[in-house]
Structures are given as structure tokens and as C-alpha cells.
PDB file of C-alpha atoms in Angstrom:
ATOM      1  CA  LEU A   1      14.511  -9.764 -21.849  1.00 43.00           C
ATOM      2  CA  ALA A   2      11.478 -11.546 -20.395  1.00 45.00           C
ATOM      3  CA  GLY A   3      13.277 -12.251 -17.119  1.00 49.00           C
ATOM      4  CA  TYR A   4      14.606  -8.708 -16.967  1.00 47.00           C
ATOM      5  CA  ILE A   5      11.177  -7.144 -17.474  1.00 48.00           C
ATOM      6  CA  SER A   6       9.592  -9.450 -14.900  1.00 50.00           C
ATOM      7  CA  GLN A   7      12.100  -8.264 -12.288  1.00 52.00           C
ATOM      8  CA  VAL A   8      11.646  -4.618 -13.245  1.00 50.00           C
ATOM      9  CA  LEU A   9       7.869  -4.622 -12.856  1.00 54.00           C
ATOM     10  CA  LYS A  10       7.686  -6.453  -9.531  1.00 67.00           C
ATOM     11  CA  ASN A  11       7.168  -4.915  -6.139  1.00 76.00           C
ATOM     12  CA  TYR A  12       9.910  -5.904  -3.712  1.00 86.00           C
ATOM     13  CA  THR A  13       9.830  -6.123   0.067  1.00 89.00           C
ATOM     14  CA  ASP A  14      12.708  -6.392   2.492  1.00 91.00           C
ATOM     15  CA  HIS A  15      12.770  -6.253   6.274  1.00 92.00           C
ATOM     16  CA  ALA A  16      15.243  -6.461   9.126  1.00 94.00           C
ATOM     17  CA  CYS A  17      15.026  -6.445  12.897  1.00 94.00           C
ATOM     18  CA  ASP A  18      17.153  -4.192  15.083  1.00 92.00           C
ATOM     19  CA  GLY A  19      20.742  -5.426  14.937  1.00 92.00           C
ATOM     20  CA  GLU A  20      20.331  -7.047  11.506  1.00 93.00           C
ATOM     21  CA  TYR A  21      21.361  -5.844   8.059  1.00 94.00           C
ATOM     22  CA  VAL A  22      18.805  -4.759   5.497  1.00 93.00           C
ATOM     23  CA  SER A  23      19.891  -5.371   1.915  1.00 93.00           C
ATOM     24  CA  LEU A  24      18.193  -4.032  -1.217  1.00 93.00           C
ATOM     25  CA  ARG A  25      19.268  -5.149  -4.695  1.00 90.00           C
ATOM     26  CA  CYS A  26      18.070  -4.587  -8.243  1.00 87.00           C
ATOM     27  CA  PRO A  27      19.023  -6.378 -11.474  1.00 79.00           C
ATOM     28  CA  HIS A  28      21.470  -5.051 -14.039  1.00 75.00           C
ATOM     29  CA  ARG A  29      20.425  -1.827 -15.811  1.00 74.00           C
ATOM     30  CA  THR A  30      17.981  -0.851 -13.059  1.00 81.00           C
ATOM     31  CA  THR A  31      18.182   1.194  -9.874  1.00 87.00           C
ATOM     32  CA  ILE A  32      16.282   1.202  -6.586  1.00 91.00           C
ATOM     33  CA  SER A  33      13.124   3.287  -6.380  1.00 88.00           C
ATOM     34  CA  ILE A  34      11.886   3.461  -2.774  1.00 90.00           C
ATOM     35  CA  GLN A  35       8.084   3.308  -2.535  1.00 87.00           C
ATOM     36  CA  SER A  36       7.474   3.240   1.200  1.00 89.00           C
ATOM     37  CA  SER A  37       9.141   2.501   4.516  1.00 92.00           C
ATOM     38  CA  PHE A  38       8.271   1.764   8.136  1.00 94.00           C
ATOM     39  CA  TYR A  39      10.470   1.679  11.241  1.00 94.00           C
ATOM     40  CA  GLY A  40       9.050   0.915  14.675  1.00 92.00           C
ATOM     41  CA  ARG A  41       6.714  -1.763  15.992  1.00 92.00           C
ATOM     42  CA  ILE A  42       2.983  -2.227  15.501  1.00 89.00           C
ATOM     43  CA  VAL A  43       2.707  -5.975  16.110  1.00 88.00           C
ATOM     44  CA  PRO A  44       3.808  -7.956  19.201  1.00 86.00           C
ATOM     45  CA  SER A  45       7.305  -9.415  19.203  1.00 82.00           C
ATOM     46  CA  HIS A  46       6.019 -12.984  19.121  1.00 82.00           C
ATOM     47  CA  GLN A  47       4.641 -12.195  15.632  1.00 87.00           C
ATOM     48  CA  MET A  48       7.693 -10.399  14.240  1.00 87.00           C
ATOM     49  CA  CYS A  49      11.284  -9.883  15.330  1.00 89.00           C
ATOM     50  CA  PRO A  50      11.147 -11.641  18.719  1.00 84.00           C
ATOM     51  CA  SER A  51      13.456 -10.371  21.423  1.00 71.00           C
ATOM     52  CA  ARG A  52      16.845 -12.019  21.706  1.00 65.00           C
ATOM     53  CA  TYR A  53      16.423 -12.126  25.452  1.00 57.00           C
ATOM     54  CA  PRO A  54      13.828 -14.111  27.419  1.00 55.00           C
ATOM     55  CA  HIS A  55      10.797 -12.097  28.422  1.00 53.00           C
ATOM     56  CA  SER A  56       8.121 -12.904  30.900  1.00 49.00           C
ATOM     57  CA  TYR A  57       4.503 -12.574  29.847  1.00 45.00           C
ATOM     58  CA  ALA A  58       4.167  -9.511  32.058  1.00 43.00           C
ATOM     59  CA  THR A  59       6.968  -7.832  30.105  1.00 51.00           C
ATOM     60  CA  LEU A  60       5.448  -8.751  26.746  1.00 50.00           C
ATOM     61  CA  ILE A  61       2.075  -7.211  27.474  1.00 50.00           C
ATOM     62  CA  LYS A  62       3.784  -3.897  28.281  1.00 69.00           C
ATOM     63  CA  GLU A  63       5.517  -3.845  24.930  1.00 77.00           C
ATOM     64  CA  ASP A  64       4.808  -0.730  22.872  1.00 81.00           C
ATOM     65  CA  VAL A  65       2.945  -1.789  19.728  1.00 85.00           C
ATOM     66  CA  ALA A  66       2.043   1.729  18.609  1.00 87.00           C
ATOM     67  CA  CYS A  67       5.591   2.849  17.918  1.00 90.00           C
ATOM     68  CA  SER A  68       6.884   4.404  14.705  1.00 91.00           C
ATOM     69  CA  VAL A  69       9.141   7.175  13.419  1.00 91.00           C
ATOM     70  CA  GLY A  70       8.383   9.701  10.720  1.00 89.00           C
ATOM     71  CA  THR A  71      11.884   9.711   9.245  1.00 90.00           C
ATOM     72  CA  SER A  72      12.229   6.174   7.897  1.00 92.00           C
ATOM     73  CA  LEU A  73      11.134   7.033   4.350  1.00 91.00           C
ATOM     74  CA  GLN A  74      13.599   9.913   4.062  1.00 92.00           C
ATOM     75  CA  LYS A  75      16.372   7.768   5.523  1.00 92.00           C
ATOM     76  CA  MET A  76      15.750   5.044   2.947  1.00 93.00           C
ATOM     77  CA  LEU A  77      15.714   7.623   0.155  1.00 92.00           C
ATOM     78  CA  ASP A  78      19.041   9.006   1.387  1.00 92.00           C
ATOM     79  CA  GLU A  79      20.646   5.567   1.685  1.00 92.00           C
ATOM     80  CA  CYS A  80      19.283   3.675  -1.305  1.00 93.00           C
ATOM     81  CA  GLN A  81      17.402   5.761  -3.859  1.00 92.00           C
ATOM     82  CA  ASP A  82      18.809   5.502  -7.414  1.00 89.00           C
ATOM     83  CA  ARG A  83      21.446   2.925  -6.448  1.00 92.00           C
ATOM     84  CA  ARG A  84      21.622  -0.604  -7.760  1.00 90.00           C
ATOM     85  CA  SER A  85      22.161  -2.023  -4.254  1.00 93.00           C
ATOM     86  CA  CYS A  86      22.501  -0.811  -0.684  1.00 94.00           C
ATOM     87  CA  GLN A  87      23.028  -2.413   2.705  1.00 93.00           C
ATOM     88  CA  PHE A  88      23.220  -1.087   6.258  1.00 92.00           C
ATOM     89  CA  LEU A  89      22.740  -2.144   9.879  1.00 94.00           C
ATOM     90  CA  VAL A  90      19.312  -1.357  11.329  1.00 94.00           C
ATOM     91  CA  ASN A  91      19.163   0.413  14.692  1.00 91.00           C
ATOM     92  CA  SER A  92      17.221   3.287  16.207  1.00 89.00           C
ATOM     93  CA  ARG A  93      20.166   5.715  16.016  1.00 90.00           C
ATOM     94  CA  LEU A  94      19.750   5.845  12.236  1.00 90.00           C
ATOM     95  CA  PHE A  95      16.311   7.422  12.532  1.00 90.00           C
ATOM     96  CA  GLY A  96      16.853  10.069  15.205  1.00 87.00           C
ATOM     97  CA  ALA A  97      15.193   9.963  18.612  1.00 86.00           C
ATOM     98  CA  ASP A  98      14.104   6.491  19.741  1.00 88.00           C
ATOM     99  CA  PRO A  99      10.278   6.528  19.715  1.00 85.00           C
ATOM    100  CA  CYS A 100       9.966   3.647  22.194  1.00 88.00           C
ATOM    101  CA  PRO A 101      13.100   2.880  24.262  1.00 86.00           C
ATOM    102  CA  GLY A 102      13.198  -0.682  25.502  1.00 84.00           C
ATOM    103  CA  THR A 103      11.004  -2.007  22.687  1.00 86.00           C
ATOM    104  CA  GLY A 104      12.656  -3.957  19.877  1.00 88.00           C
ATOM    105  CA  LYS A 105      11.849  -2.447  16.493  1.00 92.00           C
ATOM    106  CA  TYR A 106      12.112  -3.444  12.836  1.00 94.00           C
ATOM    107  CA  LEU A 107      12.431  -1.851   9.415  1.00 94.00           C
ATOM    108  CA  ILE A 108      10.243  -2.758   6.436  1.00 94.00           C
ATOM    109  CA  VAL A 109      10.988  -1.331   2.994  1.00 94.00           C
ATOM    110  CA  TRP A 110       8.923  -1.541  -0.173  1.00 91.00           C
ATOM    111  CA  TYR A 111      10.689  -0.720  -3.410  1.00 90.00           C
ATOM    112  CA  LYS A 112      10.747  -1.202  -7.158  1.00 85.00           C
ATOM    113  CA  CYS A 113      13.569  -1.421  -9.686  1.00 83.00           C
ATOM    114  CA  ARG A 114      13.455   1.504 -12.102  1.00 79.00           C
ATOM    115  CA  PRO A 115      14.880   0.825 -15.586  1.00 76.00           C
ATOM    116  CA  ASN A 116      17.880   2.967 -16.456  1.00 75.00           C
ATOM    117  CA  GLU A 117      16.272   3.516 -19.843  1.00 73.00           C
ATOM    118  CA  TYR A 118      12.627   4.474 -19.659  1.00 77.00           C
ATOM    119  CA  LYS A 119      10.196   6.918 -21.174  1.00 83.00           C
ATOM    120  CA  SER A 120       8.112   9.499 -19.359  1.00 85.00           C
ATOM    121  CA  LYS A 121       5.062  11.338 -20.672  1.00 90.00           C
ATOM    122  CA  VAL A 122       2.838  13.987 -19.112  1.00 91.00           C
ATOM    123  CA  ALA A 123      -0.642  15.110 -20.128  1.00 92.00           C
ATOM    124  CA  CYS A 124      -2.467  18.025 -18.525  1.00 91.00           C
ATOM    125  CA  GLU A 125      -6.029  17.569 -17.312  1.00 91.00           C
ATOM    126  CA  ASP A 126      -8.501  16.880 -20.146  1.00 92.00           C
ATOM    127  CA  ASP A 127      -5.683  16.371 -22.684  1.00 94.00           C
ATOM    128  CA  LYS A 128      -5.075  13.012 -24.342  1.00 95.00           C
ATOM    129  CA  LEU A 129      -1.992  10.997 -23.401  1.00 95.00           C
ATOM    130  CA  ARG A 130      -0.583   8.744 -26.131  1.00 95.00           C
ATOM    131  CA  LEU A 131       2.005   6.020 -25.522  1.00 94.00           C
ATOM    132  CA  SER A 132       3.723   4.036 -28.243  1.00 92.00           C
ATOM    133  CA  CYS A 133       6.631   1.682 -28.882  1.00 90.00           C
ATOM    134  CA  LYS A 134       8.492   0.793 -32.047  1.00 87.00           C
ATOM    135  CA  LYS A 135       7.366  -2.040 -34.276  1.00 85.00           C
ATOM    136  CA  SER A 136       7.522  -5.481 -32.597  1.00 83.00           C
ATOM    137  CA  MET A 137       7.822  -3.844 -29.162  1.00 87.00           C
ATOM    138  CA  VAL A 138       5.081  -3.369 -26.571  1.00 88.00           C
ATOM    139  CA  ILE A 139       4.418  -1.152 -23.556  1.00 89.00           C
ATOM    140  CA  ALA A 140       5.322  -2.063 -19.978  1.00 85.00           C
ATOM    141  CA  ILE A 141       3.894   0.427 -17.476  1.00 85.00           C
ATOM    142  CA  PHE A 142       6.239   1.253 -14.598  1.00 81.00           C
ATOM    143  CA  SER A 143       4.314   3.968 -12.727  1.00 83.00           C
ATOM    144  CA  ALA A 144       1.392   6.347 -13.182  1.00 89.00           C
ATOM    145  CA  ILE A 145       0.251   9.384 -11.210  1.00 89.00           C
ATOM    146  CA  PHE A 146      -2.895  11.420 -11.744  1.00 93.00           C
ATOM    147  CA  GLY A 147      -3.186  14.497  -9.543  1.00 90.00           C
ATOM    148  CA  ARG A 148      -0.647  16.969  -8.160  1.00 85.00           C
ATOM    149  CA  THR A 149       2.609  16.310  -6.281  1.00 75.00           C
ATOM    150  CA  GLN A 150       5.071  18.490  -4.394  1.00 64.00           C
ATOM    151  CA  GLY A 151       7.764  17.700  -6.953  1.00 56.00           C
ATOM    152  CA  ASP A 152       5.761  19.036  -9.905  1.00 58.00           C
ATOM    153  CA  GLY A 153       7.804  21.159 -12.254  1.00 54.00           C
ATOM    154  CA  LEU A 154       6.487  23.534 -14.883  1.00 61.00           C
ATOM    155  CA  GLU A 155       4.126  20.968 -16.409  1.00 68.00           C
ATOM    156  CA  CYS A 156       0.493  22.010 -16.371  1.00 77.00           C
ATOM    157  CA  PRO A 157       0.828  25.179 -14.234  1.00 72.00           C
ATOM    158  CA  TYR A 158      -2.263  26.633 -12.620  1.00 64.00           C
ATOM    159  CA  GLN A 159      -3.197  29.578 -10.429  1.00 57.00           C
ATOM    160  CA  THR A 160      -3.209  28.608  -6.758  1.00 56.00           C
ATOM    161  CA  LEU A 161      -5.047  31.807  -5.745  1.00 54.00           C
ATOM    162  CA  GLY A 162      -3.103  31.890  -2.499  1.00 57.00           C
ATOM    163  CA  MET A 163      -3.842  28.260  -1.606  1.00 57.00           C
ATOM    164  CA  PRO A 164      -0.920  26.154  -0.337  1.00 59.00           C
ATOM    165  CA  MET A 165       0.355  23.375  -2.581  1.00 62.00           C
ATOM    166  CA  ILE A 166      -1.308  20.112  -1.501  1.00 71.00           C
ATOM    167  CA  GLU A 167      -0.409  16.689  -2.819  1.00 78.00           C
ATOM    168  CA  CYS A 168      -3.300  14.670  -4.199  1.00 87.00           C
ATOM    169  CA  GLN A 169      -3.121  11.492  -6.257  1.00 88.00           C
ATOM    170  CA  SER A 170      -5.597   9.035  -7.700  1.00 90.00           C
ATOM    171  CA  ALA A 171      -5.488   5.641  -6.003  1.00 87.00           C
ATOM    172  CA  THR A 172      -6.353   3.822  -9.245  1.00 89.00           C
ATOM    173  CA  ALA A 173      -4.129   5.514 -11.844  1.00 92.00           C
ATOM    174  CA  LEU A 174      -1.570   2.724 -12.045  1.00 89.00           C
ATOM    175  CA  GLN A 175      -4.124  -0.083 -12.279  1.00 89.00           C
ATOM    176  CA  LEU A 176      -6.037   1.773 -14.997  1.00 93.00           C
ATOM    177  CA  MET A 177      -2.916   2.457 -17.061  1.00 93.00           C
ATOM    178  CA  ILE A 178      -1.870  -1.192 -16.790  1.00 90.00           C
ATOM    179  CA  LYS A 179      -5.310  -2.302 -17.919  1.00 91.00           C
ATOM    180  CA  ARG A 180      -5.375   0.102 -20.863  1.00 91.00           C
ATOM    181  CA  CYS A 181      -1.783  -0.058 -22.084  1.00 92.00           C
ATOM    182  CA  HIS A 182       0.287  -2.943 -20.728  1.00 87.00           C
ATOM    183  CA  GLY A 183       1.338  -5.360 -23.484  1.00 87.00           C
ATOM    184  CA  LYS A 184       0.120  -3.116 -26.332  1.00 90.00           C
ATOM    185  CA  ARG A 185       2.178  -1.420 -28.998  1.00 90.00           C
ATOM    186  CA  SER A 186       0.287   1.860 -28.534  1.00 93.00           C
ATOM    187  CA  CYS A 187      -2.578   3.235 -26.461  1.00 94.00           C
ATOM    188  CA  SER A 188      -4.229   6.500 -25.531  1.00 95.00           C
ATOM    189  CA  ILE A 189      -6.260   7.807 -22.605  1.00 95.00           C
ATOM    190  CA  TYR A 190      -7.644  11.167 -21.514  1.00 95.00           C
ATOM    191  CA  ALA A 191      -6.156  12.682 -18.364  1.00 94.00           C
ATOM    192  CA  SER A 192      -9.597  13.367 -16.979  1.00 93.00           C
ATOM    193  CA  THR A 193     -11.548  12.934 -13.769  1.00 93.00           C
ATOM    194  CA  HIS A 194     -13.994  10.854 -15.788  1.00 93.00           C
ATOM    195  CA  GLU A 195     -11.271   8.236 -16.195  1.00 94.00           C
ATOM    196  CA  PHE A 196      -9.409   8.550 -12.898  1.00 94.00           C
ATOM    197  CA  GLY A 197     -11.827  10.203 -10.483  1.00 92.00           C
ATOM    198  CA  ASP A 198     -10.959  13.459  -8.738  1.00 91.00           C
ATOM    199  CA  PRO A 199      -8.453  13.027  -5.884  1.00 90.00           C
ATOM    200  CA  CYS A 200      -8.008  16.796  -5.319  1.00 88.00           C
ATOM    201  CA  TYR A 201      -9.959  19.725  -3.982  1.00 83.00           C
ATOM    202  CA  PRO A 202     -12.244  21.433  -6.522  1.00 81.00           C
ATOM    203  CA  GLY A 203     -10.394  23.888  -8.752  1.00 79.00           C
ATOM    204  CA  ILE A 204      -6.987  22.205  -8.577  1.00 83.00           C
ATOM    205  CA  ARG A 205      -5.676  21.417 -12.044  1.00 84.00           C
ATOM    206  CA  LYS A 206      -4.259  17.907 -12.313  1.00 89.00           C
ATOM    207  CA  HIS A 207      -2.040  16.033 -14.716  1.00 91.00           C
ATOM    208  CA  LEU A 208      -1.230  12.453 -15.677  1.00 93.00           C
ATOM    209  CA  ASN A 209       2.417  11.381 -15.494  1.00 90.00           C
ATOM    210  CA  VAL A 210       3.305   7.915 -16.810  1.00 91.00           C
ATOM    211  CA  ILE A 211       6.680   6.172 -16.815  1.00 87.00           C
ATOM    212  CA  TYR A 212       7.004   3.138 -19.077  1.00 87.00           C
ATOM    213  CA  THR A 213       9.451   1.026 -21.015  1.00 84.00           C
ATOM    214  CA  CYS A 214       9.160  -1.121 -24.126  1.00 84.00           C
ATOM    215  CA  GLY A 215       9.640  -4.887 -24.464  1.00 77.00           C
ATOM    216  CA  ARG A 216       9.967  -7.080 -27.536  1.00 70.00           C
ATOM    217  CA  SER A 217       7.202  -9.595 -26.846  1.00 58.00           C
ATOM    218  CA  ALA A 218       3.484  -9.149 -26.343  1.00 41.00           C
ATOM    219  CA  THR A 219       3.588 -11.880 -23.728  1.00 40.00           C
ATOM    220  CA  PHE A 220       6.856 -10.944 -22.042  1.00 45.00           C
ATOM    221  CA  TYR A 221       5.323 -10.668 -18.572  1.00 42.00           C
ATOM    222  CA  PRO A 222       1.967 -11.759 -17.163  1.00 41.00           C
ATOM    223  CA  LEU A 223       1.750  -8.685 -14.966  1.00 45.00           C
ATOM    224  CA  ASP A 224      -0.194  -8.908 -11.749  1.00 41.00           C
ATOM    225  CA  ASN A 225      -2.612  -6.043 -11.232  1.00 40.00           C
ATOM    226  CA  THR A 226      -1.895  -5.462  -7.576  1.00 41.00           C
ATOM    227  CA  PRO A 227      -1.450  -1.755  -6.807  1.00 39.00           C
ATOM    228  CA  PHE A 228       1.921  -0.373  -5.875  1.00 38.00           C
ATOM    229  CA  LEU A 229       2.499   1.315  -2.542  1.00 38.00           C
ATOM    230  CA  LEU A 230       2.178   5.052  -2.344  1.00 37.00           C
ATOM    231  CA  PRO A 231       5.135   6.941  -0.914  1.00 37.00           C
ATOM    232  CA  VAL A 232       3.838   7.426   2.600  1.00 38.00           C
ATOM    233  CA  ASP A 233       5.843   6.720   5.706  1.00 39.00           C
ATOM    234  CA  GLU A 234       3.418   5.495   8.346  1.00 38.00           C
ATOM    235  CA  THR A 235       2.697   2.039   6.981  1.00 38.00           C
ATOM    236  CA  GLY A 236       1.970  -1.233   8.654  1.00 39.00           C
ATOM    237  CA  PRO A 237       3.711  -4.499   7.826  1.00 38.00           C
ATOM    238  CA  PRO A 238       2.254  -7.163   5.573  1.00 38.00           C
ATOM    239  CA  ALA A 239       2.854 -10.832   6.183  1.00 38.00           C
ATOM    240  CA  LEU A 240       6.505 -11.495   5.403  1.00 39.00           C
ATOM    241  CA  ASN A 241       8.426 -14.491   4.165  1.00 37.00           C
ATOM    242  CA  SER A 242      11.203 -15.738   6.387  1.00 33.00           C
ATOM    243  CA  SER A 243      13.692 -15.123   3.570  1.00 34.00           C
ATOM    244  CA  MET A 244      15.405 -11.762   3.409  1.00 34.00           C
ATOM    245  CA  GLU A 245      15.436 -11.844  -0.409  1.00 36.00           C
ATOM    246  CA  PRO A 246      13.076  -9.498  -2.295  1.00 35.00           C
ATOM    247  CA  VAL A 247       9.740 -11.111  -3.022  1.00 36.00           C
ATOM    248  CA  GLY A 248       6.768 -10.333  -5.233  1.00 37.00           C
ATOM    249  CA  VAL A 249       3.599  -8.752  -3.900  1.00 35.00           C
ATOM    250  CA  SER A 250       1.465 -11.100  -1.812  1.00 38.00           C
ATOM    251  CA  THR A 251      -2.268 -10.951  -1.177  1.00 39.00           C
ATOM    252  CA  GLU A 252      -1.579  -9.305   2.166  1.00 39.00           C
ATOM    253  CA  MET A 253       0.628  -6.733   0.468  1.00 39.00           C
ATOM    254  CA  ALA A 254      -2.086  -5.955  -2.057  1.00 42.00           C
ATOM    255  CA  LEU A 255      -4.581  -5.471   0.770  1.00 41.00           C
ATOM    256  CA  LEU A 256      -2.178  -3.128   2.540  1.00 41.00           C
ATOM    257  CA  SER A 257      -1.677  -1.181  -0.676  1.00 42.00           C
ATOM    258  CA  ASN A 258      -5.435  -0.692  -0.991  1.00 45.00           C
ATOM    259  CA  ILE A 259      -5.641   0.519   2.605  1.00 43.00           C
ATOM    260  CA  LEU A 260      -2.804   2.996   2.044  1.00 43.00           C
ATOM    261  CA  ALA A 261      -4.323   4.193  -1.210  1.00 45.00           C
ATOM    262  CA  ALA A 262      -7.633   4.824   0.549  1.00 45.00           C
ATOM    263  CA  TYR A 263      -5.845   6.657   3.367  1.00 43.00           C
ATOM    264  CA  ALA A 264      -3.954   8.844   0.901  1.00 45.00           C
ATOM    265  CA  PHE A 265      -7.159   9.609  -1.016  1.00 45.00           C
ATOM    266  CA  ILE A 266      -9.013  10.621   2.164  1.00 46.00           C
ATOM    267  CA  THR A 267      -6.078  12.732   3.342  1.00 44.00           C
TER     268      THR A 267
END
């Protein structure tokens, strides 16, 4: 169980250049949960995915390094979400119109492995959320959202007064829930702006949604506290290992996550 939980709670990264296969895999009893995706190029080819053909320096300096598509996240959701594994060949035709013809591009995907058996709890703003596991089992936090999302159902309804639905999420909800509850048999926290800050416009009622599972040992996984990526599409690449196998979150990845969280909060 310890090895299983450690794989479940990791962040995974995979990448592939144009003309290569991207391959996402999760362990038994889990499925892929896409967190974020990027397709395009924002660094020179000598830093990532060099061209297969010789280029002169004059050609390299004309390379488009501000190139991205807005459909990569949806494409990854269509191809891989809720599957145990997926694999496909990366090329610009997959993502619609080529944003920068003549420039070699690459795909980067960030994902997690969602347990097939997990618990989900929701608390409306200013209510108390309580999590608990059976005797001899402890909490492992998988995800946490405080705010409002487009996919909200009937939980915690509120009057919009004619205002359009706007997504807003706390950038620190996951880290706070990990700190309060990870490795404990039970815990409680108020779904309040005092705890999580206020990521939304004034007057918007928020809620706390937590997904977690239970493990049998209080020391089953020394969880790192690096934040997970928010599901936004226009993301830049962290430093990547040469291996195409999923890897844990690096320092660079954590920094990128913080940048994205700040961007989402400001937006």
C-alpha cells in the first residue's frame, strides 16, 4: 500500500517533441487526471526539442519562441482523462491550426493518478468540513478547491444577480489541506476566507471541495508540499529529465506551479 499511495499522490510530467509519442501511465486501480498541458514553443530549440535538420544561426534566431495553442488541454482531456494509460503521436494537426508553421513544437503534460476508490466532501462557505478514516487508517489528500468553478453542481447555490459565472480558486487550498489533514485519522477546517483567503469577487459564495483517500499507516508517504498545477492551458515548461517516464515534481516545477497559481488568482 505504501508504494501505491506514493504513486497516487505524486505529480507526473511527460513531454514529447513533434514526431514523437507521448505516453501517460498510472498504476493499478488509478486513472489519469490531467492537470495542465502546453503545446507550442516558448524556449529556443537548442534548449528543448532540437530540430532534426541542421540550422544556421540566422535560422535559429528567427525561430518563433512565443508560440502556443489554446486547445492542448482539451485535447489531452479527450485523449487521456479517466484512462489508466494513453499514447499518441504528437504533431500540430492534432491541435487544429498550426500556430507557427516552420517552427518545431513540443507537448508537455502534467497529470496525477486519481484513485478509483476515493472520497469527496464539500462544505459551503463558513461551514465546517470534517474528514475521517476508519480506525488504523489515515487521510491522504488528493485535491482541494476553495472558490467557484464552472463545473459546480447544486452544492452551495447562490444568487448571481445577473453576473456571469466566473471561476475563482484559492492558490493555497491544497497546501493548507495537506498541512491540516494529511497523515491524520480525522481533521476539520472551516471553509472560510479567514483560512483560505478570498480568491473571488466580493459577494460570490464559495465552497471547499476535497478529494481524499485513506491509507493504513500514519507514515505511509512523506508527502512533499509542492503545489499541484491548476488546470490552465497556457503554461511554460519546467526543466525536464531526459527520460520520458513520469517523474515527481522538481524545484522548477514547484516554482512554475506558484507562478501559475498567482496568475490564476490575479485573473
